[in-house]
Amino acid sequence: MSFDTQKIPGILLCLFIAIPAWVLGQALPLIGAPVFAILLGMVVGHFHTKREKTQQGIAYTSKMILQLAVVLLGFGLNLGQVVSVGLTSLPIILATISVALIVAFVLQKAFKLEVNTATLVGVGSSICGGSAIAATAPVIGAKDEEVAQSISVIFLFNILAALLFPTLGQMLGLSHEGFALFAGTAVNDTSSVTATATAWDAIHQSHTLDGATIVKLTRTLAIIPITLALSWYKSSKGLENGGASQSGFRLKKVFPTFILYFLAASLITTVVAAFGGQTALFGHLKTLSKLFIVMAMSGIGLNTNPIRLVKTGGAICWLAITLTSLAMQAVIGVW
C-alpha cells in the first residue's frame, strides 16, 4: 500500500484519538492506552459515518503503521538480558505457549469460533498480549473487528490477573522467585506483568519486578517463530486452495519483512548494549512504537462494530495458562 497525501486526514484522525487514549493509558496503566484507543475509536466511529476523506488513512494506520510499530518494538528487546535470566523460565514458557495454542485450536473447532479471532486470542494470551496480537494480525490477514475483539479479551484477563494473582500466590505459598516466574509466564501484557509484580512487592517488601519483567521479555521472543510459522501455514493453505503455483511461492510470503526487521532491531539493541553503547535512543524508539500501536488501535476502533465483540474462548485459554504455569513450576521445583 503506497503512501499519498489522501491518507493524511485519516492518519491525523487516528492521531487525535490516540493522544487522549495515551494520556488515559498513562493514568490507568492497568487498562492501557490500546484499550482506550479502541473504545474511543468505536465512539468516534459511531458518529463519523462520512469517510470519503479519511477511510484511506484509517486503513493505512491500522495496517502499515501497525507493522512499523512492531518493528520499532524490537528496539526494546535486549536478547542478552533475556538469555541470562530466561533459561530457568524456558520450560514453563514453552509449556504455557503450547497449551494456550492447543486450547485455542480445540475451542475454535468445538465452538466454531472465527479462526483469526481464536488464533489472536491464543497468541495474545500465551506470548505478550497486545504486542503479539499486533505482530500476528497482519500475518494472518485479521480484520479490524477480530483484532479489537482479541485485545478486549486480553484486557479483561489482564485486570483479573493483576487483582487476583498476588493473593493467589500468597495462598499457594509461592516464593519471591516463584511468583516472578508465575507473573512473567501467566500474565499477558508487560504493563500488567509490571502491575502484578509491583503489587506483590508492595505486600512482601520484595524485588520480584525485575525477574518477572525479564521472564516476560523471554516470552516476547516467541513472537518470531510463531508469526513465521503462521505465515508459512497461511501461504501453504493458499497453495492448496488454488493460489499461486509452487514456482511462484516466494520466501517473502513466509518471512514477513516487518518481522525480520523486528528481529534485526532486537539484534542491533543487543550488540550496541554488549559494547557499552548508549541505548537511550532505543528507549525513545520503543516509546514511539507504543504510540504507533495506540494510533493503529484507534484506526481499528473506528472500523469496529462493538455489538460483535463477544464469544472468543479467552477465559478457558487464560485458565489453562495459569494452571500450566503453576504445574510446571511444581515440576521443576521453583515454587
mmCIF file of C-alpha atoms in Angstrom:
data_model
loop_
_atom_site.group_PDB
_atom_site.id
_atom_site.type_symbol
_atom_site.label_atom_id
_atom_site.label_comp_id
_atom_site.label_asym_id
_atom_site.label_seq_id
_atom_site.Cartn_x
_atom_site.Cartn_y
_atom_site.Cartn_z
ATOM 1 C CA MET A 1 0.000 0.000 0.000
ATOM 2 C CA SER A 2 1.763 3.148 -1.242
ATOM 3 C CA PHE A 3 1.556 6.434 0.594
ATOM 4 C CA ASP A 4 -0.147 9.513 -0.806
ATOM 5 C CA THR A 5 -1.477 12.736 0.643
ATOM 6 C CA GLN A 6 -5.058 11.461 0.575
ATOM 7 C CA LYS A 7 -4.170 9.293 3.568
ATOM 8 C CA ILE A 8 -3.213 12.269 5.753
ATOM 9 C CA PRO A 9 -6.725 13.170 7.045
ATOM 10 C CA GLY A 10 -7.355 9.614 8.249
ATOM 11 C CA ILE A 11 -3.910 9.342 9.848
ATOM 12 C CA LEU A 12 -4.459 12.634 11.662
ATOM 13 C CA LEU A 13 -7.857 11.454 12.877
ATOM 14 C CA CYS A 14 -6.225 8.337 14.368
ATOM 15 C CA LEU A 15 -3.539 10.511 15.964
ATOM 16 C CA PHE A 16 -6.153 12.822 17.514
ATOM 17 C CA ILE A 17 -7.889 9.789 19.034
ATOM 18 C CA ALA A 18 -4.577 8.282 20.149
ATOM 19 C CA ILE A 19 -3.475 11.335 22.148
ATOM 20 C CA PRO A 20 -6.250 11.227 24.807
ATOM 21 C CA ALA A 21 -6.023 7.423 24.798
ATOM 22 C CA TRP A 22 -2.279 7.714 25.537
ATOM 23 C CA VAL A 23 -2.935 10.125 28.413
ATOM 24 C CA LEU A 24 -5.621 7.856 29.862
ATOM 25 C CA GLY A 25 -3.304 4.859 29.499
ATOM 26 C CA GLN A 26 -0.585 6.647 31.462
ATOM 27 C CA ALA A 27 -3.079 7.457 34.222
ATOM 28 C CA LEU A 28 -4.556 3.943 34.267
ATOM 29 C CA PRO A 29 -1.796 1.563 33.086
ATOM 30 C CA LEU A 30 -3.724 -1.495 34.220
ATOM 31 C CA ILE A 31 -6.179 -0.823 31.391
ATOM 32 C CA GLY A 32 -3.622 0.547 28.960
ATOM 33 C CA ALA A 33 -3.708 3.027 26.094
ATOM 34 C CA PRO A 34 -4.526 0.465 23.334
ATOM 35 C CA VAL A 35 -7.803 -0.453 25.029
ATOM 36 C CA PHE A 36 -8.740 3.207 25.474
ATOM 37 C CA ALA A 37 -7.868 3.804 21.803
ATOM 38 C CA ILE A 38 -10.175 1.034 20.639
ATOM 39 C CA LEU A 39 -13.006 2.275 22.858
ATOM 40 C CA LEU A 40 -12.598 5.925 21.817
ATOM 41 C CA GLY A 41 -12.283 4.851 18.185
ATOM 42 C CA MET A 42 -15.573 2.965 18.391
ATOM 43 C CA VAL A 43 -17.288 6.004 19.932
ATOM 44 C CA VAL A 44 -15.933 8.376 17.262
ATOM 45 C CA GLY A 45 -16.659 5.827 14.544
ATOM 46 C CA HIS A 46 -20.313 5.709 15.562
ATOM 47 C CA PHE A 47 -20.679 9.391 14.663
ATOM 48 C CA HIS A 48 -18.067 9.604 11.904
ATOM 49 C CA THR A 49 -20.052 7.971 9.121
ATOM 50 C CA LYS A 50 -18.975 10.063 6.106
ATOM 51 C CA ARG A 51 -15.468 8.740 5.497
ATOM 52 C CA GLU A 52 -14.679 9.671 1.923
ATOM 53 C CA LYS A 53 -11.686 11.746 3.039
ATOM 54 C CA THR A 54 -10.491 9.610 5.966
ATOM 55 C CA GLN A 55 -11.022 5.945 5.092
ATOM 56 C CA GLN A 56 -7.727 5.514 3.213
ATOM 57 C CA GLY A 57 -5.731 6.958 6.111
ATOM 58 C CA ILE A 58 -7.633 4.898 8.697
ATOM 59 C CA ALA A 59 -6.861 1.714 6.749
ATOM 60 C CA TYR A 60 -3.205 2.733 6.336
ATOM 61 C CA THR A 61 -2.854 3.410 10.075
ATOM 62 C CA SER A 62 -4.466 0.163 11.191
ATOM 63 C CA LYS A 63 -2.268 -1.912 8.844
ATOM 64 C CA MET A 64 1.012 -0.272 7.796
ATOM 65 C CA ILE A 65 1.654 1.891 10.853
ATOM 66 C CA LEU A 66 0.874 -1.157 12.982
ATOM 67 C CA GLN A 67 3.634 -3.073 11.186
ATOM 68 C CA LEU A 68 6.055 -0.172 11.683
ATOM 69 C CA ALA A 69 5.172 -0.174 15.390
ATOM 70 C CA VAL A 70 6.100 -3.850 15.656
ATOM 71 C CA VAL A 71 9.495 -3.180 14.033
ATOM 72 C CA LEU A 72 10.277 -0.349 16.450
ATOM 73 C CA LEU A 73 9.178 -2.562 19.349
ATOM 74 C CA GLY A 74 12.252 -4.683 18.650
ATOM 75 C CA PHE A 75 14.498 -1.887 19.910
ATOM 76 C CA GLY A 76 13.202 -2.545 23.426
ATOM 77 C CA LEU A 77 14.278 -6.196 23.407
ATOM 78 C CA ASN A 78 17.846 -6.958 24.531
ATOM 79 C CA LEU A 79 18.486 -10.616 23.714
ATOM 80 C CA GLY A 80 21.453 -10.759 26.123
ATOM 81 C CA GLN A 81 19.275 -9.921 29.140
ATOM 82 C CA VAL A 82 16.730 -12.467 28.068
ATOM 83 C CA VAL A 83 19.301 -15.264 27.764
ATOM 84 C CA SER A 84 20.909 -14.506 31.126
ATOM 85 C CA VAL A 85 17.700 -14.932 33.102
ATOM 86 C CA GLY A 86 15.318 -16.662 30.725
ATOM 87 C CA LEU A 87 16.771 -20.184 30.700
ATOM 88 C CA THR A 88 15.138 -21.030 34.053
ATOM 89 C CA SER A 89 11.737 -19.959 32.799
ATOM 90 C CA LEU A 90 12.061 -21.545 29.347
ATOM 91 C CA PRO A 91 10.319 -24.874 30.165
ATOM 92 C CA ILE A 92 7.370 -23.018 31.714
ATOM 93 C CA ILE A 93 7.179 -20.597 28.797
ATOM 94 C CA LEU A 94 7.197 -23.398 26.219
ATOM 95 C CA ALA A 95 4.532 -25.285 28.161
ATOM 96 C CA THR A 96 2.199 -22.304 28.600
ATOM 97 C CA ILE A 97 2.521 -21.240 24.943
ATOM 98 C CA SER A 98 1.869 -24.788 23.725
ATOM 99 C CA VAL A 99 -1.143 -25.264 25.988
ATOM 100 C CA ALA A 100 -2.661 -21.891 25.038
ATOM 101 C CA LEU A 101 -2.345 -22.541 21.306
ATOM 102 C CA ILE A 102 -3.715 -26.068 21.616
ATOM 103 C CA VAL A 103 -6.653 -24.872 23.735
ATOM 104 C CA ALA A 104 -7.390 -22.067 21.260
ATOM 105 C CA PHE A 105 -7.342 -24.581 18.385
ATOM 106 C CA VAL A 106 -9.642 -27.030 20.203
ATOM 107 C CA LEU A 107 -12.075 -24.272 21.178
ATOM 108 C CA GLN A 108 -12.156 -22.940 17.634
ATOM 109 C CA LYS A 109 -13.080 -26.394 16.307
ATOM 110 C CA ALA A 110 -15.514 -27.250 19.115
ATOM 111 C CA PHE A 111 -17.460 -23.978 19.148
ATOM 112 C CA LYS A 112 -16.977 -22.925 15.503
ATOM 113 C CA LEU A 113 -15.235 -19.709 16.510
ATOM 114 C CA GLU A 114 -13.740 -17.399 13.898
ATOM 115 C CA VAL A 115 -10.308 -18.808 13.081
ATOM 116 C CA ASN A 116 -8.463 -15.494 13.153
ATOM 117 C CA THR A 117 -10.021 -14.410 16.444
ATOM 118 C CA ALA A 118 -9.205 -17.738 18.108
ATOM 119 C CA THR A 119 -5.635 -17.522 16.773
ATOM 120 C CA LEU A 120 -5.152 -13.968 18.043
ATOM 121 C CA VAL A 121 -6.556 -14.812 21.476
ATOM 122 C CA GLY A 122 -4.315 -17.884 21.725
ATOM 123 C CA VAL A 123 -1.199 -15.986 20.643
ATOM 124 C CA GLY A 124 -2.023 -12.914 22.727
ATOM 125 C CA SER A 125 -2.768 -14.973 25.834
ATOM 126 C CA SER A 126 0.353 -17.094 25.592
ATOM 127 C CA ILE A 127 3.017 -14.632 24.443
ATOM 128 C CA CYS A 128 2.641 -10.953 25.218
ATOM 129 C CA GLY A 129 -0.885 -9.694 24.830
ATOM 130 C CA GLY A 130 -1.388 -6.686 22.587
ATOM 131 C CA SER A 131 2.125 -6.746 21.098
ATOM 132 C CA ALA A 132 1.748 -10.352 19.946
ATOM 133 C CA ILE A 133 -1.679 -9.589 18.509
ATOM 134 C CA ALA A 134 -0.235 -6.556 16.727
ATOM 135 C CA ALA A 135 2.530 -8.675 15.202
ATOM 136 C CA THR A 136 0.272 -11.603 14.263
ATOM 137 C CA ALA A 137 -2.714 -9.723 12.814
ATOM 138 C CA PRO A 138 -1.021 -8.603 9.560
ATOM 139 C CA VAL A 139 0.493 -12.058 9.055
ATOM 140 C CA ILE A 140 -2.866 -13.884 9.143
ATOM 141 C CA GLY A 141 -4.839 -11.072 7.489
ATOM 142 C CA ALA A 142 -7.052 -10.452 10.523
ATOM 143 C CA LYS A 143 -9.912 -7.975 10.225
ATOM 144 C CA ASP A 144 -10.093 -4.910 12.433
ATOM 145 C CA GLU A 145 -13.011 -6.308 14.425
ATOM 146 C CA GLU A 146 -11.095 -9.537 15.076
ATOM 147 C CA VAL A 147 -8.143 -7.552 16.418
ATOM 148 C CA ALA A 148 -10.398 -5.409 18.618
ATOM 149 C CA GLN A 149 -12.176 -8.472 19.940
ATOM 150 C CA SER A 150 -8.900 -10.159 20.843
ATOM 151 C CA ILE A 151 -7.459 -7.055 22.514
ATOM 152 C CA SER A 152 -10.653 -6.701 24.573
ATOM 153 C CA VAL A 153 -10.356 -10.280 25.842
ATOM 154 C CA ILE A 154 -6.693 -9.816 26.766
ATOM 155 C CA PHE A 155 -7.532 -6.576 28.575
ATOM 156 C CA LEU A 156 -10.194 -8.259 30.723
ATOM 157 C CA PHE A 157 -7.924 -11.040 31.939
ATOM 158 C CA ASN A 158 -5.001 -8.672 32.473
ATOM 159 C CA ILE A 159 -7.123 -6.832 35.016
ATOM 160 C CA LEU A 160 -8.208 -10.059 36.709
ATOM 161 C CA ALA A 161 -4.602 -11.288 36.898
ATOM 162 C CA ALA A 162 -3.293 -8.066 38.429
ATOM 163 C CA LEU A 163 -6.070 -8.087 41.023
ATOM 164 C CA LEU A 164 -6.098 -11.799 41.901
ATOM 165 C CA PHE A 165 -2.610 -13.228 41.342
ATOM 166 C CA PRO A 166 -0.807 -11.618 44.326
ATOM 167 C CA THR A 167 -3.418 -13.067 46.679
ATOM 168 C CA LEU A 168 -3.391 -16.415 44.862
ATOM 169 C CA GLY A 169 0.403 -16.583 45.044
ATOM 170 C CA GLN A 170 0.311 -15.878 48.762
ATOM 171 C CA MET A 171 -2.333 -18.557 49.326
ATOM 172 C CA LEU A 172 -0.207 -21.078 47.405
ATOM 173 C CA GLY A 173 2.919 -20.139 49.364
ATOM 174 C CA LEU A 174 4.949 -19.079 46.334
ATOM 175 C CA SER A 175 8.459 -17.784 46.976
ATOM 176 C CA HIS A 176 9.556 -14.445 45.524
ATOM 177 C CA GLU A 177 11.347 -16.244 42.692
ATOM 178 C CA GLY A 178 8.335 -18.469 42.165
ATOM 179 C CA PHE A 179 5.968 -15.522 41.929
ATOM 180 C CA ALA A 180 8.270 -13.740 39.468
ATOM 181 C CA LEU A 181 8.065 -16.813 37.225
ATOM 182 C CA PHE A 182 4.316 -17.064 37.730
ATOM 183 C CA ALA A 183 3.673 -13.397 36.896
ATOM 184 C CA GLY A 184 6.061 -13.460 33.947
ATOM 185 C CA THR A 185 4.526 -16.556 32.360
ATOM 186 C CA ALA A 186 0.816 -16.287 33.236
ATOM 187 C CA VAL A 187 0.116 -12.558 32.744
ATOM 188 C CA ASN A 188 -0.124 -11.090 29.258
ATOM 189 C CA ASP A 189 0.947 -7.501 28.581
ATOM 190 C CA THR A 190 4.162 -6.101 30.024
ATOM 191 C CA SER A 191 2.258 -3.336 31.827
ATOM 192 C CA SER A 192 0.080 -5.924 33.558
ATOM 193 C CA VAL A 193 3.097 -8.076 34.476
ATOM 194 C CA THR A 194 4.606 -4.937 35.998
ATOM 195 C CA ALA A 195 1.417 -4.127 37.893
ATOM 196 C CA THR A 196 1.104 -7.686 39.211
ATOM 197 C CA ALA A 197 4.749 -7.936 40.338
ATOM 198 C CA THR A 198 4.640 -4.472 41.874
ATOM 199 C CA ALA A 199 1.579 -5.409 43.895
ATOM 200 C CA TRP A 200 3.422 -8.489 45.195
ATOM 201 C CA ASP A 201 6.488 -6.404 46.068
ATOM 202 C CA ALA A 202 4.326 -3.884 47.936
ATOM 203 C CA ILE A 203 2.810 -6.657 50.041
ATOM 204 C CA HIS A 204 6.042 -8.574 50.745
ATOM 205 C CA GLN A 205 8.675 -5.812 50.504
ATOM 206 C CA SER A 206 10.465 -7.916 47.885
ATOM 207 C CA HIS A 207 12.103 -7.297 44.484
ATOM 208 C CA THR A 208 10.330 -9.607 42.046
ATOM 209 C CA LEU A 209 9.680 -6.939 39.419
ATOM 210 C CA ASP A 210 12.992 -7.304 37.539
ATOM 211 C CA GLY A 211 12.741 -11.088 37.373
ATOM 212 C CA ALA A 212 9.112 -11.040 36.227
ATOM 213 C CA THR A 213 9.895 -8.467 33.553
ATOM 214 C CA ILE A 214 12.794 -10.452 32.096
ATOM 215 C CA VAL A 215 10.726 -13.645 32.064
ATOM 216 C CA LYS A 216 8.117 -11.660 30.169
ATOM 217 C CA LEU A 217 10.772 -10.468 27.683
ATOM 218 C CA THR A 218 11.784 -14.086 27.133
ATOM 219 C CA ARG A 219 8.181 -14.891 26.239
ATOM 220 C CA THR A 220 8.210 -11.998 23.784
ATOM 221 C CA LEU A 221 10.845 -13.811 21.708
ATOM 222 C CA ALA A 222 8.182 -16.372 20.809
ATOM 223 C CA ILE A 223 6.586 -13.751 18.552
ATOM 224 C CA ILE A 224 9.234 -14.533 15.941
ATOM 225 C CA PRO A 225 8.788 -18.319 15.439
ATOM 226 C CA ILE A 226 5.011 -18.139 15.944
ATOM 227 C CA THR A 227 4.454 -15.449 13.304
ATOM 228 C CA LEU A 228 6.814 -17.154 10.865
ATOM 229 C CA ALA A 229 5.009 -20.473 11.362
ATOM 230 C CA LEU A 230 1.603 -18.839 10.870
ATOM 231 C CA SER A 231 2.835 -17.089 7.735
ATOM 232 C CA TRP A 232 4.121 -20.361 6.306
ATOM 233 C CA TYR A 233 0.823 -22.078 7.169
ATOM 234 C CA LYS A 234 -1.246 -19.325 5.514
ATOM 235 C CA SER A 235 0.942 -19.458 2.415
ATOM 236 C CA SER A 236 0.728 -23.244 2.163
ATOM 237 C CA LYS A 237 -3.058 -23.164 2.599
ATOM 238 C CA GLY A 238 -3.249 -20.622 -0.219
ATOM 239 C CA LEU A 239 -1.361 -23.006 -2.492
ATOM 240 C CA GLU A 240 -3.618 -25.922 -1.538
ATOM 241 C CA ASN A 241 -6.714 -23.847 -2.317
ATOM 242 C CA GLY A 242 -5.604 -22.929 -5.807
ATOM 243 C CA GLY A 243 -3.405 -19.931 -5.042
ATOM 244 C CA ALA A 244 -0.073 -19.151 -6.645
ATOM 245 C CA SER A 245 1.796 -22.084 -8.082
ATOM 246 C CA GLN A 246 4.718 -23.605 -6.236
ATOM 247 C CA SER A 247 7.128 -21.891 -8.607
ATOM 248 C CA GLY A 248 5.613 -18.569 -7.563
ATOM 249 C CA PHE A 249 5.980 -19.296 -3.866
ATOM 250 C CA ARG A 250 8.298 -16.598 -2.615
ATOM 251 C CA LEU A 251 10.329 -16.574 0.576
ATOM 252 C CA LYS A 252 8.918 -13.146 1.450
ATOM 253 C CA LYS A 253 5.462 -14.683 1.870
ATOM 254 C CA VAL A 254 6.750 -16.999 4.580
ATOM 255 C CA PHE A 255 9.078 -14.488 6.242
ATOM 256 C CA PRO A 256 7.135 -11.219 6.507
ATOM 257 C CA THR A 257 9.550 -8.329 6.050
ATOM 258 C CA PHE A 258 8.396 -6.418 9.107
ATOM 259 C CA ILE A 259 9.033 -9.427 11.381
ATOM 260 C CA LEU A 260 12.565 -9.727 10.014
ATOM 261 C CA TYR A 261 13.069 -6.017 10.681
ATOM 262 C CA PHE A 262 11.765 -6.581 14.205
ATOM 263 C CA LEU A 263 14.420 -9.266 14.719
ATOM 264 C CA ALA A 264 17.095 -7.008 13.229
ATOM 265 C CA ALA A 265 16.124 -4.216 15.638
ATOM 266 C CA SER A 266 16.453 -6.621 18.563
ATOM 267 C CA LEU A 267 19.893 -7.719 17.391
ATOM 268 C CA ILE A 268 21.047 -4.106 16.975
ATOM 269 C CA THR A 269 19.923 -3.306 20.535
ATOM 270 C CA THR A 270 21.756 -6.346 21.864
ATOM 271 C CA VAL A 271 25.018 -5.628 20.022
ATOM 272 C CA VAL A 272 25.073 -1.934 20.987
ATOM 273 C CA ALA A 273 24.399 -2.773 24.647
ATOM 274 C CA ALA A 274 27.061 -5.508 24.619
ATOM 275 C CA PHE A 275 29.714 -2.991 23.509
ATOM 276 C CA GLY A 276 28.643 -0.436 26.091
ATOM 277 C CA GLY A 277 26.927 1.876 23.654
ATOM 278 C CA GLN A 278 24.217 4.345 24.533
ATOM 279 C CA THR A 279 20.730 2.829 24.276
ATOM 280 C CA ALA A 280 18.731 5.944 25.213
ATOM 281 C CA LEU A 281 17.685 6.378 21.573
ATOM 282 C CA PHE A 282 16.333 2.834 21.565
ATOM 283 C CA GLY A 283 14.169 3.696 24.544
ATOM 284 C CA HIS A 284 12.681 6.608 22.583
ATOM 285 C CA LEU A 285 12.061 4.351 19.594
ATOM 286 C CA LYS A 286 10.263 1.865 21.813
ATOM 287 C CA THR A 287 8.076 4.686 23.149
ATOM 288 C CA LEU A 288 7.348 5.768 19.581
ATOM 289 C CA SER A 289 6.373 2.187 18.748
ATOM 290 C CA LYS A 290 3.854 2.211 21.583
ATOM 291 C CA LEU A 291 2.349 5.454 20.275
ATOM 292 C CA PHE A 292 2.068 3.916 16.798
ATOM 293 C CA ILE A 293 0.315 0.880 18.288
ATOM 294 C CA VAL A 294 -2.170 3.199 20.007
ATOM 295 C CA MET A 295 -2.746 5.023 16.703
ATOM 296 C CA ALA A 296 -3.331 1.699 14.964
ATOM 297 C CA MET A 297 -5.780 0.633 17.656
ATOM 298 C CA SER A 298 -7.612 3.935 17.119
ATOM 299 C CA GLY A 299 -7.995 3.037 13.455
ATOM 300 C CA ILE A 300 -9.139 -0.449 14.368
ATOM 301 C CA GLY A 301 -11.684 1.013 16.794
ATOM 302 C CA LEU A 302 -13.030 3.290 14.046
ATOM 303 C CA ASN A 303 -13.701 0.209 11.903
ATOM 304 C CA THR A 304 -15.143 -1.948 14.699
ATOM 305 C CA ASN A 305 -18.760 -2.766 15.435
ATOM 306 C CA PRO A 306 -18.968 -3.105 19.262
ATOM 307 C CA ILE A 307 -22.004 -5.401 19.051
ATOM 308 C CA ARG A 308 -19.823 -8.192 17.632
ATOM 309 C CA LEU A 309 -17.254 -8.187 20.457
ATOM 310 C CA VAL A 310 -18.469 -11.453 22.014
ATOM 311 C CA LYS A 311 -17.542 -15.157 22.393
ATOM 312 C CA THR A 312 -13.826 -15.833 21.955
ATOM 313 C CA GLY A 313 -12.931 -18.633 24.378
ATOM 314 C CA GLY A 314 -10.395 -16.388 26.120
ATOM 315 C CA ALA A 315 -11.446 -17.401 29.629
ATOM 316 C CA ILE A 316 -10.514 -21.051 29.065
ATOM 317 C CA CYS A 317 -7.171 -20.074 27.488
ATOM 318 C CA TRP A 318 -6.355 -17.847 30.440
ATOM 319 C CA LEU A 319 -7.277 -20.528 32.995
ATOM 320 C CA ALA A 320 -5.244 -23.154 31.100
ATOM 321 C CA ILE A 321 -2.163 -20.899 31.057
ATOM 322 C CA THR A 322 -2.486 -20.168 34.787
ATOM 323 C CA LEU A 323 -2.751 -23.841 35.732
ATOM 324 C CA THR A 324 0.041 -24.873 33.353
ATOM 325 C CA SER A 325 2.393 -22.229 34.739
ATOM 326 C CA LEU A 326 1.812 -23.396 38.315
ATOM 327 C CA ALA A 327 2.077 -27.081 37.373
ATOM 328 C CA MET A 328 5.382 -26.572 35.543
ATOM 329 C CA GLN A 329 6.812 -24.605 38.463
ATOM 330 C CA ALA A 330 5.955 -27.531 40.729
ATOM 331 C CA VAL A 331 7.603 -29.971 38.298
ATOM 332 C CA ILE A 332 10.899 -28.040 38.000
ATOM 333 C CA GLY A 333 10.940 -27.202 41.714
ATOM 334 C CA VAL A 334 10.725 -23.399 41.534
ATOM 335 C CA TRP A 335 7.926 -22.620 43.949
#
